[in-house]
């Protein structure tokens, strides 16, 4: 089991310098499958990339974000497209996930 140093389901996080604490309700990230670039790392040039059109992809993915919203407190990745939040969930591509229903980059669990 990989070591997780970030908060996950059931962990409590203190909000800044207040006495307010929140508890993570859901975790959409996958541990142990992180991609690390660089010499001697687990990925080489061309790996971990998809062949999707730019129109089907988000512009930016913020990974391992702790999201506090009206529907819950969730740890997930955030996809940004055209300057707006496009999707929240785990990044998938049709080539990396055979069960992906469409070429969406992020899907909500």
Short mmCIF file of C-alpha atoms in Angstrom, two decimals:
data_model
loop_
_atom_site.label_atom_id
_atom_site.label_comp_id
_atom_site.label_asym_id
_atom_site.label_seq_id
_atom_site.Cartn_x
_atom_site.Cartn_y
_atom_site.Cartn_z
CA UNK A 1 0.00 0.00 0.00
CA UNK A 2 1.51 3.34 -1.01
CA UNK A 3 2.06 5.96 1.64
CA UNK A 4 -0.44 8.82 1.49
CA UNK A 5 0.76 12.06 3.04
CA UNK A 6 -2.30 14.09 2.04
CA UNK A 7 -5.70 14.04 3.75
CA UNK A 8 -8.09 11.31 2.66
CA UNK A 9 -11.55 10.05 3.70
CA UNK A 10 -12.13 10.51 7.42
CA UNK A 11 -9.18 12.86 7.96
CA UNK A 12 -9.85 16.26 9.49
CA UNK A 13 -8.24 19.46 8.18
CA UNK A 14 -7.99 22.75 10.04
CA UNK A 15 -9.11 25.79 8.03
CA UNK A 16 -6.24 28.28 8.08
CA UNK A 17 -5.65 29.82 11.51
CA UNK A 18 -9.22 29.36 12.75
CA UNK A 19 -10.69 26.76 15.07
CA UNK A 20 -12.86 25.42 12.23
CA UNK A 21 -12.22 21.80 11.21
CA UNK A 22 -13.61 19.96 8.18
CA UNK A 23 -13.66 16.22 7.48
CA UNK A 24 -12.92 14.76 4.04
CA UNK A 25 -16.04 12.86 2.93
CA UNK A 26 -14.88 11.39 -0.40
CA UNK A 27 -11.56 10.85 -2.16
CA UNK A 28 -11.58 10.46 -5.96
CA UNK A 29 -7.80 10.18 -6.32
CA UNK A 30 -5.90 6.94 -6.95
CA UNK A 31 -2.77 6.33 -4.92
CA UNK A 32 0.24 4.47 -6.28
CA UNK A 33 -0.38 5.36 -9.93
CA UNK A 34 1.30 8.75 -9.93
CA UNK A 35 3.35 9.66 -12.98
CA UNK A 36 6.78 11.12 -12.29
CA UNK A 37 8.77 12.77 -15.05
CA UNK A 38 12.57 13.06 -15.13
CA UNK A 39 15.69 10.95 -15.30
CA UNK A 40 15.30 7.58 -13.60
CA UNK A 41 11.58 8.10 -12.99
CA UNK A 42 8.64 5.89 -13.96
CA UNK A 43 7.72 7.61 -17.25
CA UNK A 44 9.63 8.27 -20.45
CA UNK A 45 9.06 10.67 -23.34
CA UNK A 46 5.72 10.06 -25.03
CA UNK A 47 4.24 7.94 -22.24
CA UNK A 48 1.16 9.05 -20.32
CA UNK A 49 -0.05 11.21 -23.17
CA UNK A 50 -3.23 10.78 -25.18
CA UNK A 51 -3.99 11.33 -28.85
CA UNK A 52 -7.16 13.37 -28.29
CA UNK A 53 -8.06 16.59 -30.05
CA UNK A 54 -7.50 19.79 -28.09
CA UNK A 55 -11.25 20.49 -28.22
CA UNK A 56 -11.88 17.34 -26.17
CA UNK A 57 -9.31 18.17 -23.48
CA UNK A 58 -9.16 20.54 -20.56
CA UNK A 59 -6.51 23.26 -20.53
CA UNK A 60 -5.31 22.64 -16.99
CA UNK A 61 -5.66 19.90 -14.35
CA UNK A 62 -5.19 20.80 -10.69
CA UNK A 63 -4.35 17.55 -8.91
CA UNK A 64 -5.17 16.43 -5.37
CA UNK A 65 -7.30 19.48 -4.55
CA UNK A 66 -9.44 19.60 -1.42
CA UNK A 67 -12.81 20.91 -2.61
CA UNK A 68 -15.27 22.42 -0.12
CA UNK A 69 -18.66 22.91 -1.74
CA UNK A 70 -22.36 22.63 -0.92
CA UNK A 71 -22.40 18.99 -2.09
CA UNK A 72 -19.58 17.93 0.20
CA UNK A 73 -15.91 18.00 1.07
CA UNK A 74 -14.06 16.01 -1.56
CA UNK A 75 -10.46 15.41 -2.56
CA UNK A 76 -10.25 15.24 -6.35
CA UNK A 77 -8.67 16.67 -9.47
CA UNK A 78 -10.11 19.83 -11.05
CA UNK A 79 -10.20 20.34 -14.82
CA UNK A 80 -10.15 23.93 -16.08
CA UNK A 81 -11.19 24.82 -19.64
CA UNK A 82 -11.47 28.35 -21.05
CA UNK A 83 -10.79 29.81 -17.59
CA UNK A 84 -13.69 28.00 -15.88
CA UNK A 85 -14.01 24.81 -13.86
CA UNK A 86 -15.04 22.21 -16.42
CA UNK A 87 -15.04 18.98 -14.41
CA UNK A 88 -14.18 17.51 -11.04
CA UNK A 89 -13.07 13.93 -10.58
CA UNK A 90 -10.28 11.69 -11.82
CA UNK A 91 -8.58 12.22 -15.20
CA UNK A 92 -9.22 9.46 -17.73
CA UNK A 93 -8.56 9.00 -21.42
CA UNK A 94 -10.08 6.40 -23.74
CA UNK A 95 -6.64 4.82 -24.21
CA UNK A 96 -5.91 4.52 -20.48
CA UNK A 97 -9.40 3.51 -19.34
CA UNK A 98 -11.33 1.01 -21.45
CA UNK A 99 -14.49 1.73 -19.45
CA UNK A 100 -14.44 5.45 -20.19
CA UNK A 101 -17.76 6.30 -21.88
CA UNK A 102 -16.42 9.23 -23.89
CA UNK A 103 -13.18 11.11 -24.41
CA UNK A 104 -13.79 13.28 -21.37
CA UNK A 105 -10.68 14.19 -19.45
CA UNK A 106 -12.30 14.22 -16.04
CA UNK A 107 -15.32 12.39 -14.78
CA UNK A 108 -17.17 12.57 -11.50
CA UNK A 109 -17.28 9.31 -9.56
#
